[in-house]
mmCIF file of C-alpha atoms in Angstrom:
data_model
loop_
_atom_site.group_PDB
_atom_site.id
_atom_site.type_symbol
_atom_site.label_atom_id
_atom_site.label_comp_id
_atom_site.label_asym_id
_atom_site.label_seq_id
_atom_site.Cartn_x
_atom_site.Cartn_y
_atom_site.Cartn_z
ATOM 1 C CA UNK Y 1 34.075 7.156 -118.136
ATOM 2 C CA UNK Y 2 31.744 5.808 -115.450
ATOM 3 C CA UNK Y 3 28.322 4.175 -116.293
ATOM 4 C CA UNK Y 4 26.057 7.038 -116.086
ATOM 5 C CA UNK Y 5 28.579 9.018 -118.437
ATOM 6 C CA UNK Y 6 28.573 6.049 -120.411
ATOM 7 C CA UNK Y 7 24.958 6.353 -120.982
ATOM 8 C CA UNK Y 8 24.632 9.822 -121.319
ATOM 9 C CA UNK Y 9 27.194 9.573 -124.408
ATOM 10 C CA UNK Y 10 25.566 6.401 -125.883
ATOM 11 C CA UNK Y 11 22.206 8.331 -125.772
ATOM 12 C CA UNK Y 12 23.716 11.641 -127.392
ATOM 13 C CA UNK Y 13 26.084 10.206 -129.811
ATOM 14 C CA UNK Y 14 23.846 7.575 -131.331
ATOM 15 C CA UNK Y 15 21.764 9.886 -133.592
ATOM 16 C CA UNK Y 16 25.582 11.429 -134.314
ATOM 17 C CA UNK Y 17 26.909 7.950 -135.137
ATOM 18 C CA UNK Y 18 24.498 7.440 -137.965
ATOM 19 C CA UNK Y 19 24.801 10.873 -139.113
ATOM 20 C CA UNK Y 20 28.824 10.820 -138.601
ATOM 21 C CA UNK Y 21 29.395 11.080 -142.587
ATOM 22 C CA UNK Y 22 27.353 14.783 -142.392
ATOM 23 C CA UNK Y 23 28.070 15.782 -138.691
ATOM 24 C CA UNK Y 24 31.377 17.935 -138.290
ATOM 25 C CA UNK Y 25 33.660 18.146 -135.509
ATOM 26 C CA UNK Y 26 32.424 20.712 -133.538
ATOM 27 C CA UNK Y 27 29.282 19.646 -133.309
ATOM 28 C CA UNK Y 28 30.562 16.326 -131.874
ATOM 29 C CA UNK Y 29 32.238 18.293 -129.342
ATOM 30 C CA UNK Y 30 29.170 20.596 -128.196
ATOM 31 C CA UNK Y 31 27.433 17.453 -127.769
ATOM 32 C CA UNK Y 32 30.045 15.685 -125.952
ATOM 33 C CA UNK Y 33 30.453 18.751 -123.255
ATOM 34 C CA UNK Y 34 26.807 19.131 -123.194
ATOM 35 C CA UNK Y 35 26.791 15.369 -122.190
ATOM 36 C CA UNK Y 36 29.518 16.034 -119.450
ATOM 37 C CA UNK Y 37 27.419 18.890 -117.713
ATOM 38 C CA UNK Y 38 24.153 16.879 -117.864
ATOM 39 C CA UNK Y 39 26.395 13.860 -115.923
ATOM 40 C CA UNK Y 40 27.631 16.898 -113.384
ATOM 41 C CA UNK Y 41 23.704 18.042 -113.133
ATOM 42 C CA UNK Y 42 23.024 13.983 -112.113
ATOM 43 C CA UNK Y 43 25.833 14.047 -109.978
ATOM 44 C CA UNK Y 44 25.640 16.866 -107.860
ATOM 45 C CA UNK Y 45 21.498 15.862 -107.666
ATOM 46 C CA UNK Y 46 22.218 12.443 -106.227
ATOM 47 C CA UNK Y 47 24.707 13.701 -103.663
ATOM 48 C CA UNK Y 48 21.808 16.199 -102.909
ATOM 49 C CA UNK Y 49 19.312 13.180 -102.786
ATOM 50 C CA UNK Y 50 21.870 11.536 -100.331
ATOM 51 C CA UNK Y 51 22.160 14.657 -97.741
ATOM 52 C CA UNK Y 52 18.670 14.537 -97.462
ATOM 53 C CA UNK Y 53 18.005 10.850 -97.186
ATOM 54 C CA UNK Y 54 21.116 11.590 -94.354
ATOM 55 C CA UNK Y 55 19.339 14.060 -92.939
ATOM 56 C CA UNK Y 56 15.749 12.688 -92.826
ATOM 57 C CA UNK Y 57 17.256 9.291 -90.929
ATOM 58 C CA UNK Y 58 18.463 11.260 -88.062
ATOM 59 C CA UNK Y 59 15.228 12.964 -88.362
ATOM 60 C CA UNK Y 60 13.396 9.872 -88.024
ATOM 61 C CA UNK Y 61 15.747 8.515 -85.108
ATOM 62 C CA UNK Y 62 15.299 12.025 -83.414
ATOM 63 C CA UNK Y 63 11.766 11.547 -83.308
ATOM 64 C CA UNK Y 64 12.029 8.000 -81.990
ATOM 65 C CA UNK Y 65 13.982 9.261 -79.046
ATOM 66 C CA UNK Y 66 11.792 12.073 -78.766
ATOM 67 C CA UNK Y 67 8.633 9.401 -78.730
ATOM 68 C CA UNK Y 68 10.517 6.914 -76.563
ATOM 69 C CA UNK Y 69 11.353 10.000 -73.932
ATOM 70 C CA UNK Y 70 8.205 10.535 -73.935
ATOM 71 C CA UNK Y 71 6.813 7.238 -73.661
ATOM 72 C CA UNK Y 72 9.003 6.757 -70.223
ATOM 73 C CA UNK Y 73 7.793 9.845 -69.206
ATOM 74 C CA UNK Y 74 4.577 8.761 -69.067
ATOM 75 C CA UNK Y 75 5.180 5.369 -67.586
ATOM 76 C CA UNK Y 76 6.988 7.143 -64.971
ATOM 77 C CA UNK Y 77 3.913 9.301 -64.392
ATOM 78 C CA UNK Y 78 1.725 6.627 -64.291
ATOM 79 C CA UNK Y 79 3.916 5.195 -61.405
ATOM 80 C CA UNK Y 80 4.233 8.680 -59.506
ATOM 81 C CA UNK Y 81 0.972 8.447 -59.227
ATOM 82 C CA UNK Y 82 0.115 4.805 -58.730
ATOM 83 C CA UNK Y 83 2.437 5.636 -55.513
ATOM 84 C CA UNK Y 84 0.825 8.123 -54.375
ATOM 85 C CA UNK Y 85 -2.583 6.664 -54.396
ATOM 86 C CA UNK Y 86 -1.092 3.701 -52.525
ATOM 87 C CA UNK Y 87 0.158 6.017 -49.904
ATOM 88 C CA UNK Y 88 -2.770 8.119 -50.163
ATOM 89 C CA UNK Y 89 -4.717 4.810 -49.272
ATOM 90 C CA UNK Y 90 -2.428 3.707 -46.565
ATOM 91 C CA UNK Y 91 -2.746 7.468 -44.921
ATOM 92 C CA UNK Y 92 -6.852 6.865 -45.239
ATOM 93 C CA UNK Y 93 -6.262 3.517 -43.983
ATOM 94 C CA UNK Y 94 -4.148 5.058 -40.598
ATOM 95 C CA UNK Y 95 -6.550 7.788 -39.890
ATOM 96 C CA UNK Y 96 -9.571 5.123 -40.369
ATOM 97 C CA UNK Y 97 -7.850 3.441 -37.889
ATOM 98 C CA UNK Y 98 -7.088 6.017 -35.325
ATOM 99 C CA UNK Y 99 -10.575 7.769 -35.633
ATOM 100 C CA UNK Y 100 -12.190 3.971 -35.103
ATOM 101 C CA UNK Y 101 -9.916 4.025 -31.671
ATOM 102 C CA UNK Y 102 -10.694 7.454 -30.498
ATOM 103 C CA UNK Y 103 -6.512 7.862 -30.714
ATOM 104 C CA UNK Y 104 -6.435 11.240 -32.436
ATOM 105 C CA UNK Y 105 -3.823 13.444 -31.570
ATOM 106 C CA UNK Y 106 -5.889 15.984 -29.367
ATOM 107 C CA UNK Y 107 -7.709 13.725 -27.618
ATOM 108 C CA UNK Y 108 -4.407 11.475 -26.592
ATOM 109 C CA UNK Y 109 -3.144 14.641 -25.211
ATOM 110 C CA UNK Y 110 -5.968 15.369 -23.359
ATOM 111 C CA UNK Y 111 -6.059 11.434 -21.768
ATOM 112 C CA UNK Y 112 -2.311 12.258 -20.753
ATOM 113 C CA UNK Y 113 -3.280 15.121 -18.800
ATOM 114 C CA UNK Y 114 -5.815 13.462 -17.084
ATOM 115 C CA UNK Y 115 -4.090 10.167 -16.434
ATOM 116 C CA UNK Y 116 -1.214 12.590 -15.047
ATOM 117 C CA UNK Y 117 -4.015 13.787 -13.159
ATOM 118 C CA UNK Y 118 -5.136 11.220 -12.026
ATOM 119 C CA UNK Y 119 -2.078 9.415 -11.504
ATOM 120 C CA UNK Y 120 -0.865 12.094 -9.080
ATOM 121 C CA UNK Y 121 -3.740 12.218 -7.059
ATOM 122 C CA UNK Y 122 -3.328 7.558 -6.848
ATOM 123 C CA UNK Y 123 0.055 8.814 -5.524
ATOM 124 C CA UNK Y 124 -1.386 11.193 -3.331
ATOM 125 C CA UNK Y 125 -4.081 8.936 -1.765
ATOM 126 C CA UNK Y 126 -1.660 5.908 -1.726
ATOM 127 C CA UNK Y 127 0.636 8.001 0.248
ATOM 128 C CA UNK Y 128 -2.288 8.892 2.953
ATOM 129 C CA UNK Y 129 -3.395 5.326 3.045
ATOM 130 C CA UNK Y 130 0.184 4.543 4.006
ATOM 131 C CA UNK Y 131 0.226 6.818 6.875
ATOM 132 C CA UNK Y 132 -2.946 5.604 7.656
ATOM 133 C CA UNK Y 133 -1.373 1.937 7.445
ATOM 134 C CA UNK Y 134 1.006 3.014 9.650
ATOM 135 C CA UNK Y 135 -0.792 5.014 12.346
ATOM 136 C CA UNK Y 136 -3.337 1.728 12.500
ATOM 137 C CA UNK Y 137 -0.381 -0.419 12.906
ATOM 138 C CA UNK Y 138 1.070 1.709 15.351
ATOM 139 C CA UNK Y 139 -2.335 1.670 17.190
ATOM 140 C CA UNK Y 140 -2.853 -1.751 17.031
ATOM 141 C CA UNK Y 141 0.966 -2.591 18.715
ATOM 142 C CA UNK Y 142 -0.490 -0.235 21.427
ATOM 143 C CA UNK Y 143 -3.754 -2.002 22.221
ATOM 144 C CA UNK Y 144 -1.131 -5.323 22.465
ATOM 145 C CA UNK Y 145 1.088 -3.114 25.268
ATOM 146 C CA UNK Y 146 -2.145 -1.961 26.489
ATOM 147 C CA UNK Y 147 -3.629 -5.608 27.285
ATOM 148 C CA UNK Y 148 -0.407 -6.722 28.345
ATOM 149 C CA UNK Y 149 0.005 -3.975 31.036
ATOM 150 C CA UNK Y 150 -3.690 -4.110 31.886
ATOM 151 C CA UNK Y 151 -3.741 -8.006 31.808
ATOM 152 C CA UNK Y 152 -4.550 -8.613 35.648
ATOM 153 C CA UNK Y 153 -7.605 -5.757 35.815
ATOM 154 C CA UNK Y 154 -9.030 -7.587 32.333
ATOM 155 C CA UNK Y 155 -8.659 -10.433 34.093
ATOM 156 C CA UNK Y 156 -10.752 -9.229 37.294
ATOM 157 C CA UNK Y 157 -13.140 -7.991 35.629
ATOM 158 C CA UNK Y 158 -12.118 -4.410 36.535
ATOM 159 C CA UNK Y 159 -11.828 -2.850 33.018
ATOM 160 C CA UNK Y 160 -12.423 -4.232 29.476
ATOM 161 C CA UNK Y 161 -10.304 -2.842 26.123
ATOM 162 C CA UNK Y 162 -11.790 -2.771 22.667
ATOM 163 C CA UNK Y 163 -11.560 -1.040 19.266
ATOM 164 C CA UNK Y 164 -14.185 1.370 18.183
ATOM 165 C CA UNK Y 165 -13.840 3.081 15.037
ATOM 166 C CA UNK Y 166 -10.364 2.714 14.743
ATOM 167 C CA UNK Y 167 -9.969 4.223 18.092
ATOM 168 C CA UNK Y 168 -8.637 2.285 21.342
ATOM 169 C CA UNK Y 169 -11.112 2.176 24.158
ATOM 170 C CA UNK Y 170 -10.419 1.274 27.471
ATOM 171 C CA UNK Y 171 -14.117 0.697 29.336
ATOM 172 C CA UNK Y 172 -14.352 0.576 32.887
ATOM 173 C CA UNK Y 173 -18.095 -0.242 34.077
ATOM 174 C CA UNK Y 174 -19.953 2.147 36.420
ATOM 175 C CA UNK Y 175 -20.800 0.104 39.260
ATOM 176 C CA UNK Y 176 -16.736 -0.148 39.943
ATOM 177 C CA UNK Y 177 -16.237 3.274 39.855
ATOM 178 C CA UNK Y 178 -19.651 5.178 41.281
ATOM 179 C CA UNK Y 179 -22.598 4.334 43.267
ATOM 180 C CA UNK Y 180 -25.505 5.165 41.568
ATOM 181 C CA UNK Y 181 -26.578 8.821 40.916
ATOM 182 C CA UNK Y 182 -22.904 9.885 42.478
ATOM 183 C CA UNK Y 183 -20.280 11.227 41.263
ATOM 184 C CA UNK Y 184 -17.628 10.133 44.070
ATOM 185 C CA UNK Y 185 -15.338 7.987 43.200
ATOM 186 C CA UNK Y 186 -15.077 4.315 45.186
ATOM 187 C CA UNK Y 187 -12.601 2.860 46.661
ATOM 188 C CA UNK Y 188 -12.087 0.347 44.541
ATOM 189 C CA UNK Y 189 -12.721 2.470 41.258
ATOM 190 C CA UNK Y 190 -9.742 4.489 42.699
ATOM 191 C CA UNK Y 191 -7.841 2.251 42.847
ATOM 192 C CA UNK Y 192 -8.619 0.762 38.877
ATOM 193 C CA UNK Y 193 -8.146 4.158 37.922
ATOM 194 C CA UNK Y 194 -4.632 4.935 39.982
ATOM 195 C CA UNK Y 195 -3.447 1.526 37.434
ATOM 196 C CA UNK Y 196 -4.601 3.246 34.680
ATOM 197 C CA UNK Y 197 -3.081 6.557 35.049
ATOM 198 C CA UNK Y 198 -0.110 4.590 35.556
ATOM 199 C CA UNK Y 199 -0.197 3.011 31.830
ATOM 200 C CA UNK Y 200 -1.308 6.445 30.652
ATOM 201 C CA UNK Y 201 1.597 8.313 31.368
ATOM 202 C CA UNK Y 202 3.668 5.798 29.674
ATOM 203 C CA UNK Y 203 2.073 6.948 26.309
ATOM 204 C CA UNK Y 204 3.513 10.367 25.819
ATOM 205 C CA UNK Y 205 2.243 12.743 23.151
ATOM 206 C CA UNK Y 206 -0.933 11.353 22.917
ATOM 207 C CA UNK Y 207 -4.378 12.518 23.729
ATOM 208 C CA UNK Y 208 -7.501 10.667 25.620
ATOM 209 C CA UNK Y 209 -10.812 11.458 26.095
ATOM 210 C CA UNK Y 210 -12.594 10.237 29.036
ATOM 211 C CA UNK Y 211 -16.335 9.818 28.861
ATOM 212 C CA UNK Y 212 -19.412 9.187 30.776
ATOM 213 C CA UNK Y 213 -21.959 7.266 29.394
ATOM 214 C CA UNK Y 214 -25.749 5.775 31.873
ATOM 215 C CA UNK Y 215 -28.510 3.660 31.067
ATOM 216 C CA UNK Y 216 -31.828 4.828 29.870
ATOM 217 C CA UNK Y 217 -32.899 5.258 33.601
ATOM 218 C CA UNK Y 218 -34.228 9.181 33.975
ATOM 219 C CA UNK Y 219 -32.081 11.216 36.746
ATOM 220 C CA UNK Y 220 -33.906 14.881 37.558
ATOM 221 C CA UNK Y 221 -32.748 16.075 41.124
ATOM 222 C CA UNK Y 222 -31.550 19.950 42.131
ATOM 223 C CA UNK Y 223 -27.972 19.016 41.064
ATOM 224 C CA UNK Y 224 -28.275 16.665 37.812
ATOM 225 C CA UNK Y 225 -31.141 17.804 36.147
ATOM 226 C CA UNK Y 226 -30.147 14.556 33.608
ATOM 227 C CA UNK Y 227 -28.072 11.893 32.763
ATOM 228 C CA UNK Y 228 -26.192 14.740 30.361
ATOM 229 C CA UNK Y 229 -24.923 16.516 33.686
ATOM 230 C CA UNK Y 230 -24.193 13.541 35.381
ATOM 231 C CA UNK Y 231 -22.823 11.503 33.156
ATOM 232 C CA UNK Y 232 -20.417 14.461 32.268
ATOM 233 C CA UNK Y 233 -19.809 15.168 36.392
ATOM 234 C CA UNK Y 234 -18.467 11.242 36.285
ATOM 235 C CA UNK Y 235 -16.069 12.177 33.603
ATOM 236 C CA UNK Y 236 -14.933 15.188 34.791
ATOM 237 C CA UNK Y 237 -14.259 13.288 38.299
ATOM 238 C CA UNK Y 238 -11.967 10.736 36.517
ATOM 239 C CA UNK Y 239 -10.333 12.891 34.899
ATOM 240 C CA UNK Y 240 -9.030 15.335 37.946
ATOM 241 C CA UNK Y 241 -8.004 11.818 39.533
ATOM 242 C CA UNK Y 242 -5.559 10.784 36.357
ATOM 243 C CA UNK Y 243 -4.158 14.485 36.227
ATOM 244 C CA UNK Y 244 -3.337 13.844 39.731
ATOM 245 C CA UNK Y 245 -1.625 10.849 39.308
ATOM 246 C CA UNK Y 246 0.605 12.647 36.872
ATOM 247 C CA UNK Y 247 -1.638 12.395 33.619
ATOM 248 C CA UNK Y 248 -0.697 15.495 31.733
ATOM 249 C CA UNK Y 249 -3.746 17.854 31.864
ATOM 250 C CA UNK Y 250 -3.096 18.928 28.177
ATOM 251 C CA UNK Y 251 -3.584 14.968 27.172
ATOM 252 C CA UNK Y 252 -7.119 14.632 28.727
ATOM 253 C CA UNK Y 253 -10.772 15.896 27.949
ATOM 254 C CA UNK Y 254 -13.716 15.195 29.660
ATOM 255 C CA UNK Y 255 -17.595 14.420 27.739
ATOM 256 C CA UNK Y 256 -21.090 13.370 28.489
ATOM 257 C CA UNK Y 257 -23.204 11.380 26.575
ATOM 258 C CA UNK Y 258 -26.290 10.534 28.827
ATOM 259 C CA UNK Y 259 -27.563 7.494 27.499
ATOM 260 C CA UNK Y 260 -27.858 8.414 24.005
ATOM 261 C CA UNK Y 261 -24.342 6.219 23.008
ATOM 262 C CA UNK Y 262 -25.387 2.693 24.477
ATOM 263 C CA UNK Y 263 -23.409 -0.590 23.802
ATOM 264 C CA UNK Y 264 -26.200 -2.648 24.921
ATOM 265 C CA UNK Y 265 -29.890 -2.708 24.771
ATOM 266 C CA UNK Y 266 -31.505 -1.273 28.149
ATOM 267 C CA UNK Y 267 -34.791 -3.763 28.175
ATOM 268 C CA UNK Y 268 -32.871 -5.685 30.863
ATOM 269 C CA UNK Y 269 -30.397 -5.180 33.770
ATOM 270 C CA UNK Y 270 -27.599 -6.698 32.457
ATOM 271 C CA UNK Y 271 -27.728 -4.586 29.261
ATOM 272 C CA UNK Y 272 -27.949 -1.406 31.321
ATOM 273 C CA UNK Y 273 -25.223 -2.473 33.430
ATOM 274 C CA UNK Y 274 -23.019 -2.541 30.265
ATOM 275 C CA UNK Y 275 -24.298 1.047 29.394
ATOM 276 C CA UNK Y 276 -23.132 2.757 32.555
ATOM 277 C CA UNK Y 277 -19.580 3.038 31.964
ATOM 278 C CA UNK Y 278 -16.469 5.322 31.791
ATOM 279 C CA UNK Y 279 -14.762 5.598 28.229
ATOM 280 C CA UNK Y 280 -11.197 6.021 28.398
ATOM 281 C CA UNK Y 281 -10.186 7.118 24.547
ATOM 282 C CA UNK Y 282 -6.904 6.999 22.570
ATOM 283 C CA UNK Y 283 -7.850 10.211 20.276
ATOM 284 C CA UNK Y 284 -5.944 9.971 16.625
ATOM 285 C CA UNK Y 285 -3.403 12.491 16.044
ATOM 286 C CA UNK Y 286 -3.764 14.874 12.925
ATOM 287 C CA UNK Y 287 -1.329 12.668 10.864
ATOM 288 C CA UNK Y 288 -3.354 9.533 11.633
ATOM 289 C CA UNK Y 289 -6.270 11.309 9.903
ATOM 290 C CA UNK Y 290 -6.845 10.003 5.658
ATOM 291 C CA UNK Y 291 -8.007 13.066 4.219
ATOM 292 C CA UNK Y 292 -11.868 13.172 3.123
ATOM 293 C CA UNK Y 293 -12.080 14.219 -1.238
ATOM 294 C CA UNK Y 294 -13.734 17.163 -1.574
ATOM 295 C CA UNK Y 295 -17.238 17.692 -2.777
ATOM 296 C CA UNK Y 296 -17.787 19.210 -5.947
#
C-alpha cells in the first residue's frame, strides 16, 4: 500500500479501530473499498494535474518562441529600414551632387551633342586651315623660285616682288614700261616683260592678274578721259604682250585702278613714282580659299 493509501486507511479506519469491538465485518470492508476509490479519485486527479502542468510548459515555451520570433522580427525591421534610410541618404547625397554640377542626365546629353557639334565643325575648320597651310606654303616656295628666276631684274632695279594679302605680287614701275600718259610699251619695258612671260609660263595652272595702277596726277584728254581708262589701257597692253610670248590667255586678266590703290603717299615725286606701276598677280585657286562661317 503506497503512502497516500496509507493515509487514506489510517484516516478511515481510526474511528473503526476504537469502535472494532461493535463494528462488523462488512462494514470494515465498505470502508476499506470506499478508501481504495477515494485513492483512485487522487490518483487519476494528479495525473490530470500533471498533463496540464505538461501542457501549460510547452504553452509557455510556445509563447517564448512566438515573442522571441517576434522580437527578431522587429530588429530585423528596424535594420530594413535603417538601410534604407542610409541609401535613401546616399541617393539624396548623389543627386545633391549632380544638381550642384549641372551633370543631370538631360543636360549631359545635350553637352554631348553639342561638343559632337562642335567637335566636328574643329575638325572641319582644322582641315581648311591645313589646306590653307599648305596652299601658303606652296605659295611661299613659289615667291623663293620666283626671286631666284627674277634675281638679275630685282637686282637692276627692273621689277620688285612682294606679298600682299597672301597673294604674290610681282611690281614693275611705270616709268620702265610707259612714257607718261601712253600706253605703248618701251623698249626696255619689253624687254622686262618678254623675262617675265618667260617665268610665267613655267607656272602652269595658275591664274594672274595684271593691273594698272597712276599717281594722283588728273589725266582728261579725247582718249583717257581718267586715270581709270588709262591705267586699265596699260594693263590691257601688258597683257596682249605675255599672251604673245606664250602666256596662256585663259591664265591672265587685265584691271584698272586709277590711283585709288596707292603704295605710297603722292605729296612728293618719289612717292608717286612708286604709285605708277604694273601689278603682276598670282590669283589663289578655289582650294587655297579658308571658307568664311556663316552669319546667323
Amino acid at each position: 500500500m503506497d503512502r497516500g493509501l496509507a493515509v487514506l486507511a489510517a484516516v478511515v479506519l481510526a474511528p473503526s479501530l476504537a469502535m472494532v469491538a461493535c463494528v462488523s465485518k462488512n462494514k470494515y470492508d465498505a470502508a476499506l473499498a470506499d478508501a481504495r476509490q477515494a485513492h483512485a479519485q487522487l490518483t487519476n486527479t494528479e495525473a490530470e494535474l500533471g498533463k496540464l502542468r505538461s501542457d501549460l510548459d510547452a504553452a509557455e515555451a510556445q509563447m517564448q518562441a512566438r515573442d522571441q520570433k517576434l522580437s527578431d522580427l522587429t530588429t530585423s525591421d528596424h535594420n530594413v529600414e535603417a538601410q534604407l534610410d542610409e541609401e535613401t541618404a546616399i541617393n539624396s547625397k548623389l543627386r545633391g551632387e549632380l544638381e550642384r554640377l549641372g551633370k543631370n542626365v538631360d543636360q549631359m546629353l545635350q553637352e554631348k551633342g553639342t561638343l559632337a557639334k562642335a567637335l566636328d565643325d574643329a575638325k572641319t575648320r582644322l582641315d581648311e586651315l591645313r589646306k590653307a597651310q599648305a596652299a601658303a606654303e606652296a605659295r611661299a616656295a613659289l615667291f623663293q623660285q620666283f626671286v631666284q628666276k627674277f634675281k638679275s631684274m630685282i637686282d637692276a632695279g627692273q621689277l620688285k616682288l612682294a606679298t600682299r594679302d597672301g597673294r604674290l605680287v610681282i611690281q614693275l614701275p611705270n616709268d620702265v614700261l610707259f612714257d607718261s600718259g601712253q600706253t605703248a610699251i618701251k623698249p626696255a619695258g619689253r624687254d622686262a616683260l618678254l623675262q617675265v612671260a618667260k617665268v610665267l609660263a613655267t607656272v602652269p595652272g595658275r591664274t594672274f592678274q595684271v593691273a594698272g595702277h597712276t599717281d594722283n596726277v588728273p589725266i582728261q584728254n579725247a582718249r583717257f578721259p581718267s586715270n581709270w581708262e588709262l591705267s586699265t589701257a596699260r594693263a590691257v597692253e601688258v597683257v596682249k604682250l605675255l599672251v604673245a610670248q606664250g602666256v596662256a590667255p585663259g591664265e591672265l586678266s587685265a584691271a584698272g585702278y586709277g590711283e585709288f590703290d596707292p603704295v605710297a603717299g603722292n605729296d612728293a615725286p618719289d612717292g608717286r613714282a612708286k604709285n605708277r606701276r604694273i601689278e603682276i598677280t598670282l590669283q589663289p585657286n578655289l582650294d587655297e580659299l579658308v571658307a568664311a562661317p556663316q552669319i546667323q
